[in-house]
PDB file of C-alpha atoms and ligand atoms in Angstrom:
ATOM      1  CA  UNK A   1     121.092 124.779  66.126  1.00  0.00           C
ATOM      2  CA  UNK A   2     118.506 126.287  68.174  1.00  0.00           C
ATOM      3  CA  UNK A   3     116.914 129.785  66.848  1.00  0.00           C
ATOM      4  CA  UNK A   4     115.925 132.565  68.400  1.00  0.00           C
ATOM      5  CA  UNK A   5     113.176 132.097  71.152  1.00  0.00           C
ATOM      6  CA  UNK A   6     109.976 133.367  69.745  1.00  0.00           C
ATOM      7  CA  UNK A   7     107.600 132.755  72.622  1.00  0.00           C
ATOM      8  CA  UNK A   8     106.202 135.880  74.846  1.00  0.00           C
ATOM      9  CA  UNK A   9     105.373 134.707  77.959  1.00  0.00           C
ATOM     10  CA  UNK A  10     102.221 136.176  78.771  1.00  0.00           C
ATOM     11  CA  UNK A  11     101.222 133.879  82.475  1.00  0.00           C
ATOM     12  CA  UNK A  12     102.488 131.526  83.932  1.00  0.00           C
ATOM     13  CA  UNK A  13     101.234 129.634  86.721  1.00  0.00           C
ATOM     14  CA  UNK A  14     102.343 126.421  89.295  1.00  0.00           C
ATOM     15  CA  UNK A  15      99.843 123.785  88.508  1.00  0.00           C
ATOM     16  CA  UNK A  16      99.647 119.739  89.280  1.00  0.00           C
ATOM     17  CA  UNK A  17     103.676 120.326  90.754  1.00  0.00           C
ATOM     18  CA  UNK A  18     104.181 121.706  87.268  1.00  0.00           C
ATOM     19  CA  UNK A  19     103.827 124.249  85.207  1.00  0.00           C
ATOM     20  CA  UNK A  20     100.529 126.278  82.909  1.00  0.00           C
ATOM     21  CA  UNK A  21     102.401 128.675  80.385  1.00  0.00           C
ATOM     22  CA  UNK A  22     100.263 131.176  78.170  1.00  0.00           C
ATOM     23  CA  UNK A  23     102.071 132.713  75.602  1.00  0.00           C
ATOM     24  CA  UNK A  24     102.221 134.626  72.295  1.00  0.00           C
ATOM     25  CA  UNK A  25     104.489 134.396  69.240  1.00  0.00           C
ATOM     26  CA  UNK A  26     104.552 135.497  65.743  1.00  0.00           C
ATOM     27  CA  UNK A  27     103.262 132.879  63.716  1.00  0.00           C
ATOM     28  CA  UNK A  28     105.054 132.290  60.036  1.00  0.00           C
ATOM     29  CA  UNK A  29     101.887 130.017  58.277  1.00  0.00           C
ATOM     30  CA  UNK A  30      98.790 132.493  60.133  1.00  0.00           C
ATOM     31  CA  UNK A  31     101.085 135.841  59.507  1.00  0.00           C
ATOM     32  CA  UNK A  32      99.972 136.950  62.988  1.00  0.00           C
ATOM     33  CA  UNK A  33     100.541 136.652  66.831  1.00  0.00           C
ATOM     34  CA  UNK A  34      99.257 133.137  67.219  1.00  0.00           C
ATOM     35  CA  UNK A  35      98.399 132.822  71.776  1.00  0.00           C
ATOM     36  CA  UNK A  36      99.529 129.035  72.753  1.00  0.00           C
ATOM     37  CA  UNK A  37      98.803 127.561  76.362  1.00  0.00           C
ATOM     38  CA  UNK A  38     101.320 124.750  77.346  1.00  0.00           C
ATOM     39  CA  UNK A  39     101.374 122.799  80.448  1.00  0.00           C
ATOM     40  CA  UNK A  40     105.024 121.099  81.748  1.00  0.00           C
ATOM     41  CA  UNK A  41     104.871 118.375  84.397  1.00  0.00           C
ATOM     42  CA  UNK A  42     107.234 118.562  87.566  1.00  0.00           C
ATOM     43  CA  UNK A  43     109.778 116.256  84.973  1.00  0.00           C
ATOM     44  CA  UNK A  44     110.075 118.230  82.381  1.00  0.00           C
ATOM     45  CA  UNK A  45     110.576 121.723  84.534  1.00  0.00           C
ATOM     46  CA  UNK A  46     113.337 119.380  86.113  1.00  0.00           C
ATOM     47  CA  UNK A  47     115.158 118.770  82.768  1.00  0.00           C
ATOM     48  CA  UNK A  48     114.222 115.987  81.562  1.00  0.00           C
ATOM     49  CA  UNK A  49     112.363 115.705  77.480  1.00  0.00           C
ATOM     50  CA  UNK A  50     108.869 114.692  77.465  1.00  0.00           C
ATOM     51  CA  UNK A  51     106.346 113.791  75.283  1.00  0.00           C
ATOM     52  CA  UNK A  52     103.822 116.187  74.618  1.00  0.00           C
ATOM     53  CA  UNK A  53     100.233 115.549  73.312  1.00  0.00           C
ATOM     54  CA  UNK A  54      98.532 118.559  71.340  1.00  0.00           C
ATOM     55  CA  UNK A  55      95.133 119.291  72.107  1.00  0.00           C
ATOM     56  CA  UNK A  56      92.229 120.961  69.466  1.00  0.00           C
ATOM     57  CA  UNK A  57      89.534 122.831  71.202  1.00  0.00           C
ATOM     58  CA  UNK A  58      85.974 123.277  69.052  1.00  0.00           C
ATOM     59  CA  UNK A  59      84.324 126.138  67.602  1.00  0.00           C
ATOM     60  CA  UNK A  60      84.191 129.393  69.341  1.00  0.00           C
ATOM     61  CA  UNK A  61      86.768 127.720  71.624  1.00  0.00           C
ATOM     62  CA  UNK A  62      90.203 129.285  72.323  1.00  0.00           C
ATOM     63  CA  UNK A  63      93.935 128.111  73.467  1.00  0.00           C
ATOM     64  CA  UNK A  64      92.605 127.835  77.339  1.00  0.00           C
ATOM     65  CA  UNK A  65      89.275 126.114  77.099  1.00  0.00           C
ATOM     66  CA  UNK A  66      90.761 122.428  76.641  1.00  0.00           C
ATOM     67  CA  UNK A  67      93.705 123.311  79.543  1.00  0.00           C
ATOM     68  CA  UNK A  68      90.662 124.957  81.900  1.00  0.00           C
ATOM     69  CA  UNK A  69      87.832 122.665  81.665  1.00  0.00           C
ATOM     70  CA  UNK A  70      88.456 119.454  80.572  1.00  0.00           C
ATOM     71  CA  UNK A  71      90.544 118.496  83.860  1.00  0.00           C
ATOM     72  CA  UNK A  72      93.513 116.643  81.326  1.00  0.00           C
ATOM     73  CA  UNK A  73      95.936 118.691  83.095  1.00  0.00           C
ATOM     74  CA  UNK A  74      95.906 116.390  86.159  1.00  0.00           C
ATOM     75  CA  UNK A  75      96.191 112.956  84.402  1.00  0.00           C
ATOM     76  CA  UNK A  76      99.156 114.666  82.184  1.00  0.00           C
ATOM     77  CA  UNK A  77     101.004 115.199  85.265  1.00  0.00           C
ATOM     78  CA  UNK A  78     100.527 111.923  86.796  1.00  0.00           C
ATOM     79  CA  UNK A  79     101.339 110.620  83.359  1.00  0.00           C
ATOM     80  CA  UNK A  80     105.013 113.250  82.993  1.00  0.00           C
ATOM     81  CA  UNK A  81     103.197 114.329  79.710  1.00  0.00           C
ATOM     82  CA  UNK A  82     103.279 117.854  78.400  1.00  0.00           C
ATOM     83  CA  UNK A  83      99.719 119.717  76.729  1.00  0.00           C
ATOM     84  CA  UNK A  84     100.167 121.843  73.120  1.00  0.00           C
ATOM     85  CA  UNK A  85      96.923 123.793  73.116  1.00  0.00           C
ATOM     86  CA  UNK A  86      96.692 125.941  70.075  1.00  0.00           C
ATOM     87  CA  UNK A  87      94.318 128.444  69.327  1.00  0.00           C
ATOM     88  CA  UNK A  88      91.070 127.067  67.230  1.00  0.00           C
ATOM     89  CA  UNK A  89      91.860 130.226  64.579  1.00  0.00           C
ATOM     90  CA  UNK A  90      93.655 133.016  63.325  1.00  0.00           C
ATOM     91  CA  UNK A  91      92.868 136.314  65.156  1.00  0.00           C
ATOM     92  CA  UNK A  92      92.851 139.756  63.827  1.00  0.00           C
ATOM     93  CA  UNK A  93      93.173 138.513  60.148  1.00  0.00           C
ATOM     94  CA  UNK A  94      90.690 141.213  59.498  1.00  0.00           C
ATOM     95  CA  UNK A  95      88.092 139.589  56.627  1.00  0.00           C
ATOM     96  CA  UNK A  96      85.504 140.998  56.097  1.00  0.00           C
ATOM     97  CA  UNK A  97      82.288 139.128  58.032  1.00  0.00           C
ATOM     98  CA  UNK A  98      84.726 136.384  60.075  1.00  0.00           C
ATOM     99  CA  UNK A  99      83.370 137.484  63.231  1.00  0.00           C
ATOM    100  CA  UNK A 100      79.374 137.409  62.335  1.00  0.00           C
ATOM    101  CA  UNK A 101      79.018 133.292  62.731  1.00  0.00           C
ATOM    102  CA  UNK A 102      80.205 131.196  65.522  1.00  0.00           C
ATOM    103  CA  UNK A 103      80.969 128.600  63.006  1.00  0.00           C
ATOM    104  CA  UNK A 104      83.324 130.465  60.341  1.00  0.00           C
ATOM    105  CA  UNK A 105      86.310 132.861  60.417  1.00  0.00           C
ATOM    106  CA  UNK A 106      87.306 133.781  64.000  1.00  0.00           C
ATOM    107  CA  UNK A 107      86.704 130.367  66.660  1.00  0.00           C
ATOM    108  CA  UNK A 108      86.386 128.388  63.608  1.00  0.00           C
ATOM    109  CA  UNK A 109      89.810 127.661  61.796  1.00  0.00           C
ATOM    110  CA  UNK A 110      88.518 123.941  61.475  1.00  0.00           C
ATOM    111  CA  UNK A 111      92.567 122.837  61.097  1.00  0.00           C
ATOM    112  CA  UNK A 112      93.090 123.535  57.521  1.00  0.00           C
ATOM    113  CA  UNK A 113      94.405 125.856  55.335  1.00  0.00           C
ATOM    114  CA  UNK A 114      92.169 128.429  53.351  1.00  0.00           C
ATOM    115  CA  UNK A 115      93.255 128.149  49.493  1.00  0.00           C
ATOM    116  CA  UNK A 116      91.036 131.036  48.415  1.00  0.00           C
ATOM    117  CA  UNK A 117      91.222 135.091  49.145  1.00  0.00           C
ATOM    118  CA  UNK A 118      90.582 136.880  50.951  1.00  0.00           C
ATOM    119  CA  UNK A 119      90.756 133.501  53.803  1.00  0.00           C
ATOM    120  CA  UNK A 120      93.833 132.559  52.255  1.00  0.00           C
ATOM    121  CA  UNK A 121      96.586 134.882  53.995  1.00  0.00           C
ATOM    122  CA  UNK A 122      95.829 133.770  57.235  1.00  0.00           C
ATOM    123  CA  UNK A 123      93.164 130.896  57.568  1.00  0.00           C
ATOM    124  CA  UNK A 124      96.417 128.276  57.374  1.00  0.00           C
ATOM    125  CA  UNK A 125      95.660 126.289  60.626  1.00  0.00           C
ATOM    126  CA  UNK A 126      96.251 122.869  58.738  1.00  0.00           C
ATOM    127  CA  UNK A 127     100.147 123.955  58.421  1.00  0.00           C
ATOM    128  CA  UNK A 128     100.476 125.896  61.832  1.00  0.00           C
ATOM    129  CA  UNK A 129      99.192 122.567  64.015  1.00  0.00           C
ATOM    130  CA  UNK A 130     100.792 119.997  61.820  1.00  0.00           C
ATOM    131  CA  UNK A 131     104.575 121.605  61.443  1.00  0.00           C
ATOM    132  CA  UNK A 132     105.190 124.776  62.853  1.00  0.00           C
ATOM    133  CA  UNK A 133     103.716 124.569  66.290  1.00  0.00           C
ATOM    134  CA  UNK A 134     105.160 121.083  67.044  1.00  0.00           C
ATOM    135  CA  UNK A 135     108.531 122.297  65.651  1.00  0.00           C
ATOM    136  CA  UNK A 136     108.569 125.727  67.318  1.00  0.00           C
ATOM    137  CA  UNK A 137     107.712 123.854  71.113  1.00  0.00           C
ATOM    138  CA  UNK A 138     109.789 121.101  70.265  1.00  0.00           C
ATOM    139  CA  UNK A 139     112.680 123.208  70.088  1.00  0.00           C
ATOM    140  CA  UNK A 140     112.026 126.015  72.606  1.00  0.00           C
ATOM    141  CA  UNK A 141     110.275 123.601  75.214  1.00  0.00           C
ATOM    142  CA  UNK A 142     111.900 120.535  76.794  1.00  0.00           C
ATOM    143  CA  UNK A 143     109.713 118.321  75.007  1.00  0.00           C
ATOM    144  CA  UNK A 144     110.618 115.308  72.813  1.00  0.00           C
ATOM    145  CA  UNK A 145     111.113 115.735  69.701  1.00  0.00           C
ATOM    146  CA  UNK A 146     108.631 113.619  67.170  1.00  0.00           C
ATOM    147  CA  UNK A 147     107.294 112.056  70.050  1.00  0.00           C
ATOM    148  CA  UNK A 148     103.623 112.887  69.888  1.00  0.00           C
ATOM    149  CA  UNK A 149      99.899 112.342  70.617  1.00  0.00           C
ATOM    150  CA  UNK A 150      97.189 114.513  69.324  1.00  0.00           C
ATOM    151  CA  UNK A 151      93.615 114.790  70.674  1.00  0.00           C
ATOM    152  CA  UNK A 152      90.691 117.128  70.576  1.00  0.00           C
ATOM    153  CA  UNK A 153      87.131 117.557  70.590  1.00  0.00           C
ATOM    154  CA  UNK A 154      84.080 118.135  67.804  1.00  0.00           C
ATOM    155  CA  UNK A 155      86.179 120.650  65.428  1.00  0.00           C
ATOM    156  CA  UNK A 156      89.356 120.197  67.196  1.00  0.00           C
ATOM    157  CA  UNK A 157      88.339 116.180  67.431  1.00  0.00           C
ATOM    158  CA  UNK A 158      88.334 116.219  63.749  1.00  0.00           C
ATOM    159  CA  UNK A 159      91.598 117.927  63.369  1.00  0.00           C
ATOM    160  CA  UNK A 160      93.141 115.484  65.397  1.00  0.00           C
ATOM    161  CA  UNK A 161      91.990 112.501  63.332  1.00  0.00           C
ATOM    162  CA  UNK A 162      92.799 114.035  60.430  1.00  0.00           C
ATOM    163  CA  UNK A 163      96.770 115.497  61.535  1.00  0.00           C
ATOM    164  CA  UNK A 164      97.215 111.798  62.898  1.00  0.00           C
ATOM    165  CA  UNK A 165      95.779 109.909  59.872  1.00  0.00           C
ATOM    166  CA  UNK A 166      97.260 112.232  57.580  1.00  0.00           C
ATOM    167  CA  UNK A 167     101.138 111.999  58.716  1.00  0.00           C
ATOM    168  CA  UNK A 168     100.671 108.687  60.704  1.00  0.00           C
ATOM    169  CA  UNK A 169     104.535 108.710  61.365  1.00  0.00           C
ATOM    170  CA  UNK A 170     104.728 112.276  63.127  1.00  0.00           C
ATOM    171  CA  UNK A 171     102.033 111.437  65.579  1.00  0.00           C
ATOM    172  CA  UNK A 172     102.064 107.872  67.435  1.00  0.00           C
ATOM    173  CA  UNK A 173      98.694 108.541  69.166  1.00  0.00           C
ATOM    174  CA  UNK A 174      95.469 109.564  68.661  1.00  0.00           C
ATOM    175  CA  UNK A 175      92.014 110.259  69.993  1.00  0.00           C
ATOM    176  CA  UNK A 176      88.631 112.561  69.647  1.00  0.00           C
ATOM    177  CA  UNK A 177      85.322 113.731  71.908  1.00  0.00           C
ATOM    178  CA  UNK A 178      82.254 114.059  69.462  1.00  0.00           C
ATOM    179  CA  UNK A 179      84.553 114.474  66.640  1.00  0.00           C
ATOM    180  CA  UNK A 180      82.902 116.003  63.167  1.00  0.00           C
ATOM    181  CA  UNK A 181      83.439 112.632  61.544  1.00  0.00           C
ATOM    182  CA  UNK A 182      82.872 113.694  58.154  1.00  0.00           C
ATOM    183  CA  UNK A 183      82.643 117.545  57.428  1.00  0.00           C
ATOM    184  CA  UNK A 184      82.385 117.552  53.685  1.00  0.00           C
ATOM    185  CA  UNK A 185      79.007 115.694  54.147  1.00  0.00           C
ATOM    186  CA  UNK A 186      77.512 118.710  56.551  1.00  0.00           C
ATOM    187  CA  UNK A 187      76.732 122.684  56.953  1.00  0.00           C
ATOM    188  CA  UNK A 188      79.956 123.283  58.689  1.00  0.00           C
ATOM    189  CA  UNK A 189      81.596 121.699  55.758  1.00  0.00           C
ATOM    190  CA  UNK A 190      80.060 123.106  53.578  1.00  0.00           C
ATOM    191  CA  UNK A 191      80.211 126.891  54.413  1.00  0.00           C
ATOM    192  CA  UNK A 192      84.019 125.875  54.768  1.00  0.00           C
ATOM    193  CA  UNK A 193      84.245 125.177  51.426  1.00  0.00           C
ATOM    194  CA  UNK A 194      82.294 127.452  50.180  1.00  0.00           C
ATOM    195  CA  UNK A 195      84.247 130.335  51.798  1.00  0.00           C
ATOM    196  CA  UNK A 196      87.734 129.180  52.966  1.00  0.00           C
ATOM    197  CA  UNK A 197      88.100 126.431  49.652  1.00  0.00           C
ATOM    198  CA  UNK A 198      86.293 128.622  47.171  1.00  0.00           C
ATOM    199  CA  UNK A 199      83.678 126.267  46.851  1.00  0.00           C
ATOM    200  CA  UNK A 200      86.360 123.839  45.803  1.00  0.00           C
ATOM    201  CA  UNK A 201      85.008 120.483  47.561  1.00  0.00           C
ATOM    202  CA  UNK A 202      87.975 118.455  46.751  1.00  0.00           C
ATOM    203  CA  UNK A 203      90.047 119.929  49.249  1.00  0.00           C
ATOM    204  CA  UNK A 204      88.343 118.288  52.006  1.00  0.00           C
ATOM    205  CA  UNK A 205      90.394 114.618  50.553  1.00  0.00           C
ATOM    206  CA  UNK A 206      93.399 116.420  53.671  1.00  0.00           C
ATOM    207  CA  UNK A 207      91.020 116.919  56.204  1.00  0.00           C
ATOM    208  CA  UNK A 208      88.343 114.482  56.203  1.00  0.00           C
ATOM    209  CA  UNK A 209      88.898 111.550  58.792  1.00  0.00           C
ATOM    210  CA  UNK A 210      86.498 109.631  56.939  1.00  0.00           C
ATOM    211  CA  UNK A 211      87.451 110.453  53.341  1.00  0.00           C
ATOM    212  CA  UNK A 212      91.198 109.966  54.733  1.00  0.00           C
ATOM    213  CA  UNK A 213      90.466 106.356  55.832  1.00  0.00           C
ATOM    214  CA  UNK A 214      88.984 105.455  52.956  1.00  0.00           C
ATOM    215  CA  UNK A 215      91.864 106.583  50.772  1.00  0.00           C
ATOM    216  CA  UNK A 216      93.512 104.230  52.275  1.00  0.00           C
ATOM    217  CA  UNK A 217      95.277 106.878  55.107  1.00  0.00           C
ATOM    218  CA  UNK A 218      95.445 104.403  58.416  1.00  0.00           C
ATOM    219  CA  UNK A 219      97.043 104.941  61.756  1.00  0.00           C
ATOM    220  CA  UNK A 220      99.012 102.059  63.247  1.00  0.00           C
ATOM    221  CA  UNK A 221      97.378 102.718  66.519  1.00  0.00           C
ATOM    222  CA  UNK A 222      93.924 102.550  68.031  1.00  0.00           C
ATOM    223  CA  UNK A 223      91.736 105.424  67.575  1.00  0.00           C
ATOM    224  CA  UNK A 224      90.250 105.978  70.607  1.00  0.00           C
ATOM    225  CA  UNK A 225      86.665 108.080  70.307  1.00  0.00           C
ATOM    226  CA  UNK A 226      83.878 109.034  72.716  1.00  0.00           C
ATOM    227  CA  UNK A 227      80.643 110.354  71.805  1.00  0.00           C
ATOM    228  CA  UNK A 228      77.829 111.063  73.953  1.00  0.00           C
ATOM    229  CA  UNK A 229      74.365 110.047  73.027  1.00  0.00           C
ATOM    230  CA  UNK A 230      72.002 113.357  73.420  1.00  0.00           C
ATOM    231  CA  UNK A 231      74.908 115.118  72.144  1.00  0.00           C
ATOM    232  CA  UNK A 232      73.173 117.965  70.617  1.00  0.00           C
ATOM    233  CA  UNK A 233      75.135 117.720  67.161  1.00  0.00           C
ATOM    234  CA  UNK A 234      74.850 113.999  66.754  1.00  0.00           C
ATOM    235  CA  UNK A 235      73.421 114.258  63.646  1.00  0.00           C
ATOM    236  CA  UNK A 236      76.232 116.567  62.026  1.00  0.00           C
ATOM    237  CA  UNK A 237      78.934 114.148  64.092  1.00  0.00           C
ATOM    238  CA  UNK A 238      77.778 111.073  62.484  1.00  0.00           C
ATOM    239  CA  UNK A 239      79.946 108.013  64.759  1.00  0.00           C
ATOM    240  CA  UNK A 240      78.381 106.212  62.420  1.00  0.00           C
ATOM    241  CA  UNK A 241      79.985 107.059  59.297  1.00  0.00           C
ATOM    242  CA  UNK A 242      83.572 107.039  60.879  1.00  0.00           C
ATOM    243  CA  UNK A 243      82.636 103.531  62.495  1.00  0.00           C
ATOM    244  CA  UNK A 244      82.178 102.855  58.765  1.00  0.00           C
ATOM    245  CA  UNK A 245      84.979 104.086  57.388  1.00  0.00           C
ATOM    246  CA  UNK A 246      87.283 102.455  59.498  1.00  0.00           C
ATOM    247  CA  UNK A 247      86.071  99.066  59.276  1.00  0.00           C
ATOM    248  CA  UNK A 248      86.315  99.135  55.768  1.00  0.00           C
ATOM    249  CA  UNK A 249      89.913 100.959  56.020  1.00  0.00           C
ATOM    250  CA  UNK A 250      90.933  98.027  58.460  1.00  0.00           C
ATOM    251  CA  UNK A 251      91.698 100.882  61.088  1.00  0.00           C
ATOM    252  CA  UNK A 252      91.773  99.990  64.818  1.00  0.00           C
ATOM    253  CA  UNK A 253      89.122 102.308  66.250  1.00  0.00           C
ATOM    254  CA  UNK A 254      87.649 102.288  70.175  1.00  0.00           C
ATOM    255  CA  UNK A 255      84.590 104.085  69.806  1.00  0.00           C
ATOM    256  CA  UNK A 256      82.162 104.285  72.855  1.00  0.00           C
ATOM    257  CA  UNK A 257      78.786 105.812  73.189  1.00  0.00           C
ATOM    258  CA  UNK A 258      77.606 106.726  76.319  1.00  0.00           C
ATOM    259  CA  UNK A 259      74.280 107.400  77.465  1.00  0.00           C
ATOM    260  CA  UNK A 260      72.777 110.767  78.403  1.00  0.00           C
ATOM    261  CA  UNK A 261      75.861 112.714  77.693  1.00  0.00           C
ATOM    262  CA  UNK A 262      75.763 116.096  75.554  1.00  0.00           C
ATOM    263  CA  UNK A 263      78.602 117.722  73.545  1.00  0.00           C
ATOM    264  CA  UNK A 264      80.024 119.681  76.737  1.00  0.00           C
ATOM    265  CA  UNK A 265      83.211 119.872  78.377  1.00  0.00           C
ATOM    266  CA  UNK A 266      81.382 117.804  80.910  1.00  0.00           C
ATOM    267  CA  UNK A 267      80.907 115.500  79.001  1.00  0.00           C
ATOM    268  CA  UNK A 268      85.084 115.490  77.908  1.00  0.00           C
ATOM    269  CA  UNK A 269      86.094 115.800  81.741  1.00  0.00           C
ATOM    270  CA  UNK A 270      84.018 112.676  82.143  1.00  0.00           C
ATOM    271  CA  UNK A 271      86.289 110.385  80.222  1.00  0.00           C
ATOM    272  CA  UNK A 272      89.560 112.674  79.914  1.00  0.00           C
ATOM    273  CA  UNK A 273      91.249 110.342  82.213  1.00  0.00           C
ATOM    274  CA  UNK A 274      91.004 107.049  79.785  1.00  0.00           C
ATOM    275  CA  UNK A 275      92.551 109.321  77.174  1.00  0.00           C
ATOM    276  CA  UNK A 276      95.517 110.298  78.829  1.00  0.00           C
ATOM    277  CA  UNK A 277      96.161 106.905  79.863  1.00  0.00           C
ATOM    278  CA  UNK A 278      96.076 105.766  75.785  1.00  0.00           C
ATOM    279  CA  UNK A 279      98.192 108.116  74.775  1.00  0.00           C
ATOM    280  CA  UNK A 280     101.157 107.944  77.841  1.00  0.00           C
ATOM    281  CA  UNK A 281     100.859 103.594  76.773  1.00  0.00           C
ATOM    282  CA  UNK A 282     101.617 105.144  73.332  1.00  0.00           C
ATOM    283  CA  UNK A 283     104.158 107.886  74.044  1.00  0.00           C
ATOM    284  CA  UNK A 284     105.887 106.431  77.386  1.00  0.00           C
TER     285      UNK A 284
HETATM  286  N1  LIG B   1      76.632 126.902  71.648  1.00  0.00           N
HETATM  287  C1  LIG B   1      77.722 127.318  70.826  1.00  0.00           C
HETATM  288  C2  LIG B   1      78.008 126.257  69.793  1.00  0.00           C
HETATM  289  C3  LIG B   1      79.431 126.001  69.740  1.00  0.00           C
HETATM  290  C4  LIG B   1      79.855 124.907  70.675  1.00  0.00           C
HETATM  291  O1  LIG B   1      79.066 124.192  71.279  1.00  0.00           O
HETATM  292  N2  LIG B   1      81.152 124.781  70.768  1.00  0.00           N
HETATM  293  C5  LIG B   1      81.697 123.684  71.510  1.00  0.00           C
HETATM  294  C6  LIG B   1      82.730 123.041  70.631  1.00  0.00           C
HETATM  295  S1  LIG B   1      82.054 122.594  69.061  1.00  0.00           S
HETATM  296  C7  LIG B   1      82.366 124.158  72.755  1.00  0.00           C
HETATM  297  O2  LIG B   1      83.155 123.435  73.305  1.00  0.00           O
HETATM  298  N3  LIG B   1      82.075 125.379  73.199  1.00  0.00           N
HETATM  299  C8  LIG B   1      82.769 126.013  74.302  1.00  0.00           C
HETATM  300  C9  LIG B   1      82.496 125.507  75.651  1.00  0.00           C
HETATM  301  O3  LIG B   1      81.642 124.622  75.870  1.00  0.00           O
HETATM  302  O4  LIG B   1      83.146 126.020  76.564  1.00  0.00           O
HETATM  303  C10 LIG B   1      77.389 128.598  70.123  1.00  0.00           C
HETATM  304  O5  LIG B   1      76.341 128.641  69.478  1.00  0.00           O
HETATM  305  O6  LIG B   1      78.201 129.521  70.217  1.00  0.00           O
END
């Protein structure tokens, strides 16, 4: 039965002959107004279920960046696929210091849940993007339900691999832009766990694509990844290691490098069309 409709519509906008929503709703994992932007193609505002594929901004990123500049918008419509674009944190959790870095607390949820005070209450992206958001539009959205593709890029690219390889049977496809491959091996990781896991390293085994794979965690599908070479975090990205990891896993991965391209939305606009078109020969 279908609860009550939790989603504030905040804008909403005609776009590609369908539809940008941004909205608000109370989230249960964050404890706070969570702000979601959702785009519908023409079939779905006609009726019809689609499949939707969620997409993870980086840090300091926020529910619009991936819908405003990465162009995916277009090749969803011309695809009939819907866009999930959550928030990259909690806001107005209210901890002391999570607005002094661009790369911890506010902007910088990283996709996983905070096990230590006082990150804890609210710091629970891991849960919000793997159950509650895709139940909540699932249900209140005329989109297909557990029929999904997940995406991102850098933070938000290593979110994705890690919902997708973590609960391969929830989310058919898959792919990242200059995803962290391995956070537990660099700064970012590491002032996550010193803060949001207590210093408690182990936690990463849930959220590291590479420390996923080789557990043994393996998607049935390709991972499709894009990188660009004078990416200015290459070094703290490290294609290498996840190129690594997945041969040894046995995982499928498409992982292309590309010349003179930096870590920018430029960069993702450049090559958002090939992703769209993996995931609708996944999802359609
Ligand atoms: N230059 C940024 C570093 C963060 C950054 O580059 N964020 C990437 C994702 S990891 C991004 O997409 N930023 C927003 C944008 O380009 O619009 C800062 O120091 O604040």
């Amino acid at each position: 039965m279908m609860g009550r409709n939790p989603f504030t519509l905040i804008e909403r906008h005609p776009c590609c002959g369908g539809e940008v929503h941004f909205l608000s709703h109370q989230s249960q994992e964050l404890g706070l107004p969570a702000r979601v932007s959702i785009f519908l193609p023409a079939k779905a505002l006609a009726g019809d279920r689609v499949p939707a594929i969620h997409v993870l901004a980086g840090l300091t990123c926020t529910q619009e960046t991936f819908l405003i500049k990465s162009n995916a918008i277009r090749h969803a419509a011309d695809h009939g696929l819907a866009l999930v674009a959550p928030d990259t944190s909690p806001r107005g959790a209210d901890v002391a210091g999570e607005d002094d870095a661009y790369d911890l607390g506010t902007g910088a949820g990283y996709y996983v849940d905070a096990t230590t005070d006082p990150w804890a209450a609210h710091y629970r992206m891991g849960s919000y993007v793997r159950r509650e958001l895709p139940a909540l539009v699932e249900e209140h959205f005329p989109i297909m339900a557990g029929r999904r593709g997940i995406m991102g890029h850098s933070m938000g690219g290593m979110g994705a691999l890690a919902v997708a390889l973590g609960d391969a049977g929830a989310w058919q496809t898959v792919s990242a832009f200059a995803p962290i491959s391995s956070p537990s091996q660099v700064d970012w990781g590491h002032k996550v766990t010193d803060a949001y896991f207590g210093g408690h390293e182990a936690e990463w085994a849930q959220y590291d694509p590479c420390l996923l794979l080789e557990a043994g965690m393996t998607h049935p599908g390709t991972l499709l990844v894009d990188q660009g070479l004078d990416d200015e975090f290459l070094s703290r990205l490290q294609p290498e290691r996840l190129e690594q990891a997945a041969k040894a896993a046995g995982q499928s991965l498409t992982l292309r490098r590309h010349e003179g391209y930096d870590h920018s939305y430029w960069f993702v606009q450049s090559f958002i069309q090939d992703h769209l078109k993996h995931h609708a020969e996944g999802l359609l």
